[in-house]
Amino acid sequence: MTLLKVEHLSKSFKALNVLKDVSLEVREGERHVVIGPNGAGKTTLFNCITGTLPINQGTVTVNNTQISGLPAYTAVGVGMSRTFQKNNLFGSLTVEENLHLAINACKPYRFNFFKPINKFTDVLEETEHLLKEWNLWDRRDRVVNELSYGEQRLLEVLLALASKPKILLLDEPTSGMSPAETIQTTKLIQSMPRSITLLVIEHDMEVVFSIADRITVLHHGEVFLSGAPEEIKGDERVKEIYFGGGTLKHA
């Protein structure tokens, strides 16, 4: 079953055409990775899919619901969540407080301002479950600005998971990480249940080939090729435009 369908999506900033007739499909449970050179339009594609940026033409459908043209907050309602290329956290709050806010935002009582968040038992239980599941429980009282960069990136993934998405968009999840942090984050992605579909932008090719079921290559704002990892790995044109003619290493 196709969970996300992008059809003939185009995006321009005045005379600059950033995305040109982009179409792709992500099937339920799939790990679909988008790669391409800097400036290929990868993050712009994510912003258009999620409604952060308006599109010039085309449609975006999630779980048979068309969301193109709707405000960004409607994405959560159809089961979509995302992370950003740069951390988007409350740095002066603790890890636990950040998660409290993310979980509370999805509750029907989220506009109840007369009761502290830490008095809602379900919020506390879901926070504890997520932190223990992803090995951040011992960091729960740490202020976010005191965490390592890798821990902050992991926390942002947890905030995205707080809405219990059907499809999660990860924008450069290992960007700026040390090799050890990259390994940890890759293992986290690999361990996610197949009930969560993933669309990932990633630049580290070892990470790409260790997680991808399918890869889409963007080049100059267009879909150059989409296929299985082995097909992408063996395509000489992809090596030329993206990898500089070098040989790909499988993770």
mmCIF file of C-alpha atoms in Angstrom:
data_model
loop_
_atom_site.group_PDB
_atom_site.id
_atom_site.type_symbol
_atom_site.label_atom_id
_atom_site.label_comp_id
_atom_site.label_asym_id
_atom_site.label_seq_id
_atom_site.Cartn_x
_atom_site.Cartn_y
_atom_site.Cartn_z
ATOM 1 C CA MET A 1 0.000 0.000 0.000
ATOM 2 C CA THR A 2 1.277 3.468 -0.916
ATOM 3 C CA LEU A 3 1.313 5.680 2.179
ATOM 4 C CA LEU A 4 2.831 8.847 0.678
ATOM 5 C CA LYS A 5 2.391 9.922 -2.923
ATOM 6 C CA VAL A 6 3.984 13.036 -4.411
ATOM 7 C CA GLU A 7 2.798 13.812 -7.934
ATOM 8 C CA HIS A 8 4.292 16.355 -10.355
ATOM 9 C CA LEU A 9 5.426 18.688 -7.572
ATOM 10 C CA SER A 10 7.137 21.916 -8.613
ATOM 11 C CA LYS A 11 8.456 24.763 -6.484
ATOM 12 C CA SER A 12 9.952 28.071 -7.595
ATOM 13 C CA PHE A 13 11.326 31.086 -5.775
ATOM 14 C CA LYS A 14 10.661 33.839 -8.302
ATOM 15 C CA ALA A 15 12.812 32.888 -11.336
ATOM 16 C CA LEU A 16 14.609 30.060 -9.545
ATOM 17 C CA ASN A 17 13.087 26.632 -10.200
ATOM 18 C CA VAL A 18 14.105 24.510 -7.218
ATOM 19 C CA LEU A 19 11.850 21.484 -7.820
ATOM 20 C CA LYS A 20 10.641 20.451 -11.253
ATOM 21 C CA ASP A 21 7.861 17.909 -11.747
ATOM 22 C CA VAL A 22 8.960 15.681 -8.850
ATOM 23 C CA SER A 23 7.001 12.480 -8.315
ATOM 24 C CA LEU A 24 7.710 9.695 -5.831
ATOM 25 C CA GLU A 25 5.846 7.084 -3.808
ATOM 26 C CA VAL A 26 6.632 5.657 -0.395
ATOM 27 C CA ARG A 27 5.016 2.359 0.502
ATOM 28 C CA GLU A 28 3.790 1.461 3.964
ATOM 29 C CA GLY A 29 6.656 0.234 6.154
ATOM 30 C CA GLU A 30 9.300 1.258 3.613
ATOM 31 C CA ARG A 31 12.610 2.983 4.320
ATOM 32 C CA HIS A 32 12.898 5.399 1.394
ATOM 33 C CA VAL A 33 16.023 7.569 1.216
ATOM 34 C CA VAL A 34 16.434 10.717 -0.872
ATOM 35 C CA ILE A 35 19.979 11.594 -1.941
ATOM 36 C CA GLY A 36 21.538 14.180 -4.218
ATOM 37 C CA PRO A 37 24.233 16.858 -4.400
ATOM 38 C CA ASN A 38 24.005 20.026 -2.325
ATOM 39 C CA GLY A 39 21.374 22.295 -3.834
ATOM 40 C CA ALA A 40 19.452 19.418 -5.430
ATOM 41 C CA GLY A 41 16.262 20.481 -3.607
ATOM 42 C CA LYS A 42 16.056 17.744 -0.961
ATOM 43 C CA THR A 43 15.077 19.868 2.051
ATOM 44 C CA THR A 44 12.802 22.006 -0.120
ATOM 45 C CA LEU A 45 11.038 18.784 -1.097
ATOM 46 C CA PHE A 46 10.489 17.942 2.578
ATOM 47 C CA ASN A 47 9.218 21.465 3.258
ATOM 48 C CA CYS A 48 6.753 21.191 0.390
ATOM 49 C CA ILE A 49 5.565 17.730 1.431
ATOM 50 C CA THR A 50 4.893 18.866 5.003
ATOM 51 C CA GLY A 51 3.307 22.186 4.054
ATOM 52 C CA THR A 52 6.087 24.348 5.495
ATOM 53 C CA LEU A 53 6.433 25.827 2.006
ATOM 54 C CA PRO A 54 3.571 26.342 -0.456
ATOM 55 C CA ILE A 55 3.977 24.503 -3.747
ATOM 56 C CA ASN A 56 3.475 25.978 -7.200
ATOM 57 C CA GLN A 57 1.913 22.877 -8.653
ATOM 58 C CA GLY A 58 1.396 19.217 -7.936
ATOM 59 C CA THR A 59 -0.215 17.207 -5.149
ATOM 60 C CA VAL A 60 0.854 15.492 -1.929
ATOM 61 C CA THR A 61 -1.288 12.646 -0.601
ATOM 62 C CA VAL A 62 -0.792 10.900 2.743
ATOM 63 C CA ASN A 63 -2.801 7.811 3.590
ATOM 64 C CA ASN A 64 -5.276 8.642 0.768
ATOM 65 C CA THR A 65 -5.763 12.203 2.087
ATOM 66 C CA GLN A 66 -4.577 15.086 -0.078
ATOM 67 C CA ILE A 67 -2.726 17.608 2.098
ATOM 68 C CA SER A 68 -1.111 19.865 -0.505
ATOM 69 C CA GLY A 69 -2.191 23.453 0.041
ATOM 70 C CA LEU A 70 -3.118 22.848 3.681
ATOM 71 C CA PRO A 71 -1.321 24.384 6.706
ATOM 72 C CA ALA A 72 1.703 22.526 8.047
ATOM 73 C CA TYR A 73 -0.012 21.554 11.308
ATOM 74 C CA THR A 74 -2.496 19.381 9.417
ATOM 75 C CA ALA A 75 0.311 16.916 8.642
ATOM 76 C CA VAL A 76 0.144 15.539 12.184
ATOM 77 C CA GLY A 77 -3.563 14.852 11.738
ATOM 78 C CA VAL A 78 -2.889 12.488 8.831
ATOM 79 C CA GLY A 79 -0.074 10.683 10.643
ATOM 80 C CA MET A 80 3.002 12.576 9.427
ATOM 81 C CA SER A 81 5.850 13.931 11.540
ATOM 82 C CA ARG A 82 9.335 15.223 10.761
ATOM 83 C CA THR A 83 12.689 16.347 12.069
ATOM 84 C CA PHE A 84 14.672 19.286 10.749
ATOM 85 C CA GLN A 85 18.188 19.689 9.408
ATOM 86 C CA LYS A 86 18.983 21.915 12.385
ATOM 87 C CA ASN A 87 17.836 21.058 15.891
ATOM 88 C CA ASN A 88 14.486 22.567 16.800
ATOM 89 C CA LEU A 89 14.410 22.141 20.578
ATOM 90 C CA PHE A 90 13.732 24.170 23.730
ATOM 91 C CA GLY A 91 17.335 24.437 24.875
ATOM 92 C CA SER A 92 16.633 25.916 28.317
ATOM 93 C CA LEU A 93 14.207 23.118 29.277
ATOM 94 C CA THR A 94 15.068 19.606 30.345
ATOM 95 C CA VAL A 95 14.841 16.533 28.130
ATOM 96 C CA GLU A 96 11.737 15.430 30.019
ATOM 97 C CA GLU A 97 10.073 18.850 29.719
ATOM 98 C CA ASN A 98 10.660 18.927 25.956
ATOM 99 C CA LEU A 99 8.925 15.578 25.603
ATOM 100 C CA HIS A 100 6.081 16.633 27.911
ATOM 101 C CA LEU A 101 5.331 19.535 25.570
ATOM 102 C CA ALA A 102 5.508 17.395 22.419
ATOM 103 C CA ILE A 103 3.214 14.712 23.826
ATOM 104 C CA ASN A 104 0.784 17.208 25.338
ATOM 105 C CA ALA A 105 0.475 18.978 21.961
ATOM 106 C CA CYS A 106 -1.198 15.850 20.560
ATOM 107 C CA LYS A 107 -3.747 15.515 23.362
ATOM 108 C CA PRO A 108 -7.386 16.692 23.179
ATOM 109 C CA TYR A 109 -6.845 18.649 26.402
ATOM 110 C CA ARG A 110 -3.780 20.517 25.069
ATOM 111 C CA PHE A 111 -5.489 23.899 25.553
ATOM 112 C CA ASN A 112 -6.154 23.273 29.236
ATOM 113 C CA PHE A 113 -3.940 25.943 30.780
ATOM 114 C CA PHE A 114 -5.210 25.514 34.341
ATOM 115 C CA LYS A 115 -3.525 22.186 35.079
ATOM 116 C CA PRO A 116 0.255 21.647 34.959
ATOM 117 C CA ILE A 117 1.468 19.180 32.327
ATOM 118 C CA ASN A 118 3.155 17.061 34.988
ATOM 119 C CA LYS A 119 -0.262 16.346 36.501
ATOM 120 C CA PHE A 120 -1.436 14.432 33.425
ATOM 121 C CA THR A 121 -0.613 10.780 34.121
ATOM 122 C CA ASP A 122 -0.745 9.682 30.479
ATOM 123 C CA VAL A 123 1.799 12.347 29.473
ATOM 124 C CA LEU A 124 4.177 11.197 32.197
ATOM 125 C CA GLU A 125 3.792 7.541 31.254
ATOM 126 C CA GLU A 126 4.349 8.132 27.528
ATOM 127 C CA THR A 127 7.383 10.305 28.277
ATOM 128 C CA GLU A 128 8.915 7.617 30.468
ATOM 129 C CA HIS A 129 8.245 4.943 27.849
ATOM 130 C CA LEU A 130 9.949 6.900 25.050
ATOM 131 C CA LEU A 131 12.958 7.887 27.131
ATOM 132 C CA LYS A 132 13.539 4.341 28.352
ATOM 133 C CA GLU A 133 12.979 2.834 24.904
ATOM 134 C CA TRP A 134 15.640 5.081 23.360
ATOM 135 C CA ASN A 135 18.075 5.066 26.285
ATOM 136 C CA LEU A 136 17.668 8.681 27.385
ATOM 137 C CA TRP A 137 15.964 8.005 30.715
ATOM 138 C CA ASP A 138 19.131 8.779 32.679
ATOM 139 C CA ARG A 139 19.289 12.139 30.859
ATOM 140 C CA ARG A 140 15.710 13.140 31.623
ATOM 141 C CA ASP A 141 16.647 15.919 34.086
ATOM 142 C CA ARG A 142 19.421 17.372 31.934
ATOM 143 C CA VAL A 143 18.909 20.754 30.319
ATOM 144 C CA VAL A 144 18.935 20.258 26.544
ATOM 145 C CA ASN A 145 21.758 22.766 26.005
ATOM 146 C CA GLU A 146 23.976 20.547 28.187
ATOM 147 C CA LEU A 147 23.496 17.478 25.970
ATOM 148 C CA SER A 148 25.915 16.378 23.285
ATOM 149 C CA TYR A 149 24.962 17.180 19.719
ATOM 150 C CA GLY A 150 24.140 13.536 19.029
ATOM 151 C CA GLU A 151 21.877 13.363 22.078
ATOM 152 C CA GLN A 152 20.058 16.496 20.930
ATOM 153 C CA ARG A 153 19.499 14.963 17.497
ATOM 154 C CA LEU A 154 18.158 11.815 19.138
ATOM 155 C CA LEU A 155 15.823 13.882 21.314
ATOM 156 C CA GLU A 156 14.442 15.610 18.245
ATOM 157 C CA VAL A 157 13.594 12.210 16.781
ATOM 158 C CA LEU A 158 11.769 11.363 20.009
ATOM 159 C CA LEU A 159 9.775 14.596 19.772
ATOM 160 C CA ALA A 160 8.741 13.595 16.262
ATOM 161 C CA LEU A 161 7.769 10.128 17.506
ATOM 162 C CA ALA A 162 5.628 11.664 20.270
ATOM 163 C CA SER A 163 2.732 12.144 17.837
ATOM 164 C CA LYS A 164 2.811 8.397 17.018
ATOM 165 C CA PRO A 165 3.237 8.998 13.276
ATOM 166 C CA LYS A 166 2.516 6.554 10.481
ATOM 167 C CA ILE A 167 5.264 8.197 8.415
ATOM 168 C CA LEU A 168 8.337 9.974 9.765
ATOM 169 C CA LEU A 169 10.481 12.318 7.674
ATOM 170 C CA LEU A 170 14.104 12.567 8.837
ATOM 171 C CA ASP A 171 16.126 15.441 7.382
ATOM 172 C CA GLU A 172 19.867 14.662 7.538
ATOM 173 C CA PRO A 173 19.624 12.724 10.829
ATOM 174 C CA THR A 174 23.404 12.148 11.071
ATOM 175 C CA SER A 175 24.535 15.592 9.875
ATOM 176 C CA GLY A 176 27.356 16.978 12.017
ATOM 177 C CA MET A 177 27.714 13.840 14.115
ATOM 178 C CA SER A 178 30.884 12.095 15.183
ATOM 179 C CA PRO A 179 31.450 8.585 13.805
ATOM 180 C CA ALA A 180 30.291 7.059 17.107
ATOM 181 C CA GLU A 181 27.129 9.179 17.158
ATOM 182 C CA THR A 182 26.451 8.287 13.521
ATOM 183 C CA ILE A 183 26.646 4.579 14.343
ATOM 184 C CA GLN A 184 24.292 5.038 17.298
ATOM 185 C CA THR A 185 21.765 6.993 15.237
ATOM 186 C CA THR A 186 21.915 4.485 12.387
ATOM 187 C CA LYS A 187 21.148 1.682 14.832
ATOM 188 C CA LEU A 188 18.225 3.715 16.174
ATOM 189 C CA ILE A 189 16.798 4.127 12.655
ATOM 190 C CA GLN A 190 17.303 0.428 11.905
ATOM 191 C CA SER A 191 15.506 -0.531 15.117
ATOM 192 C CA MET A 192 12.361 1.481 14.412
ATOM 193 C CA PRO A 193 9.317 -0.754 13.910
ATOM 194 C CA ARG A 194 8.008 -1.230 10.380
ATOM 195 C CA SER A 195 4.714 0.259 11.573
ATOM 196 C CA ILE A 196 6.534 3.570 11.102
ATOM 197 C CA THR A 197 7.304 4.363 7.471
ATOM 198 C CA LEU A 198 10.466 6.414 6.920
ATOM 199 C CA LEU A 199 11.383 9.014 4.302
ATOM 200 C CA VAL A 200 14.967 10.102 4.932
ATOM 201 C CA ILE A 201 17.344 12.670 3.487
ATOM 202 C CA GLU A 202 20.895 11.502 4.096
ATOM 203 C CA HIS A 203 24.349 12.399 2.808
ATOM 204 C CA ASP A 204 26.413 9.648 4.436
ATOM 205 C CA MET A 205 26.397 6.820 1.912
ATOM 206 C CA GLU A 206 27.275 4.137 4.458
ATOM 207 C CA VAL A 207 24.163 5.151 6.387
ATOM 208 C CA VAL A 208 22.089 5.284 3.196
ATOM 209 C CA PHE A 209 22.949 1.744 2.118
ATOM 210 C CA SER A 210 22.512 0.361 5.626
ATOM 211 C CA ILE A 211 18.907 1.578 5.992
ATOM 212 C CA ALA A 212 17.378 2.030 2.522
ATOM 213 C CA ASP A 213 14.820 -0.230 0.875
ATOM 214 C CA ARG A 214 14.525 2.259 -1.970
ATOM 215 C CA ILE A 215 16.531 5.318 -3.015
ATOM 216 C CA THR A 216 15.493 8.370 -5.009
ATOM 217 C CA VAL A 217 18.222 10.527 -6.538
ATOM 218 C CA LEU A 218 17.485 14.241 -6.973
ATOM 219 C CA HIS A 219 19.591 16.277 -9.402
ATOM 220 C CA HIS A 220 18.931 19.936 -10.235
ATOM 221 C CA GLY A 221 15.491 19.662 -8.642
ATOM 222 C CA GLU A 222 14.388 16.665 -10.691
ATOM 223 C CA VAL A 223 14.095 12.952 -9.997
ATOM 224 C CA PHE A 224 17.064 11.517 -11.839
ATOM 225 C CA LEU A 225 16.547 7.904 -10.787
ATOM 226 C CA SER A 226 14.565 5.911 -8.251
ATOM 227 C CA GLY A 227 15.170 2.273 -7.462
ATOM 228 C CA ALA A 228 16.545 -0.395 -5.171
ATOM 229 C CA PRO A 229 19.909 0.287 -3.477
ATOM 230 C CA GLU A 230 21.805 -2.111 -5.734
ATOM 231 C CA GLU A 231 20.372 -0.409 -8.816
ATOM 232 C CA ILE A 232 21.462 3.016 -7.573
ATOM 233 C CA LYS A 233 24.838 1.737 -6.469
ATOM 234 C CA GLY A 234 25.596 0.264 -9.870
ATOM 235 C CA ASP A 235 24.371 3.137 -12.040
ATOM 236 C CA GLU A 236 27.311 4.880 -13.711
ATOM 237 C CA ARG A 237 25.320 8.075 -14.299
ATOM 238 C CA VAL A 238 24.596 8.410 -10.580
ATOM 239 C CA LYS A 239 28.269 7.922 -9.779
ATOM 240 C CA GLU A 240 29.144 10.638 -12.261
ATOM 241 C CA ILE A 241 26.686 13.311 -11.126
ATOM 242 C CA TYR A 242 26.731 12.612 -7.400
ATOM 243 C CA PHE A 243 29.789 10.639 -6.439
ATOM 244 C CA GLY A 244 32.251 12.166 -8.855
ATOM 245 C CA GLY A 245 32.747 8.930 -10.706
ATOM 246 C CA GLY A 246 34.009 7.157 -7.594
ATOM 247 C CA THR A 247 33.061 3.669 -6.523
ATOM 248 C CA LEU A 248 30.286 3.300 -3.975
ATOM 249 C CA LYS A 249 30.991 1.321 -0.860
ATOM 250 C CA HIS A 250 28.256 -0.796 0.602
ATOM 251 C CA ALA A 251 27.811 -0.315 4.357
#
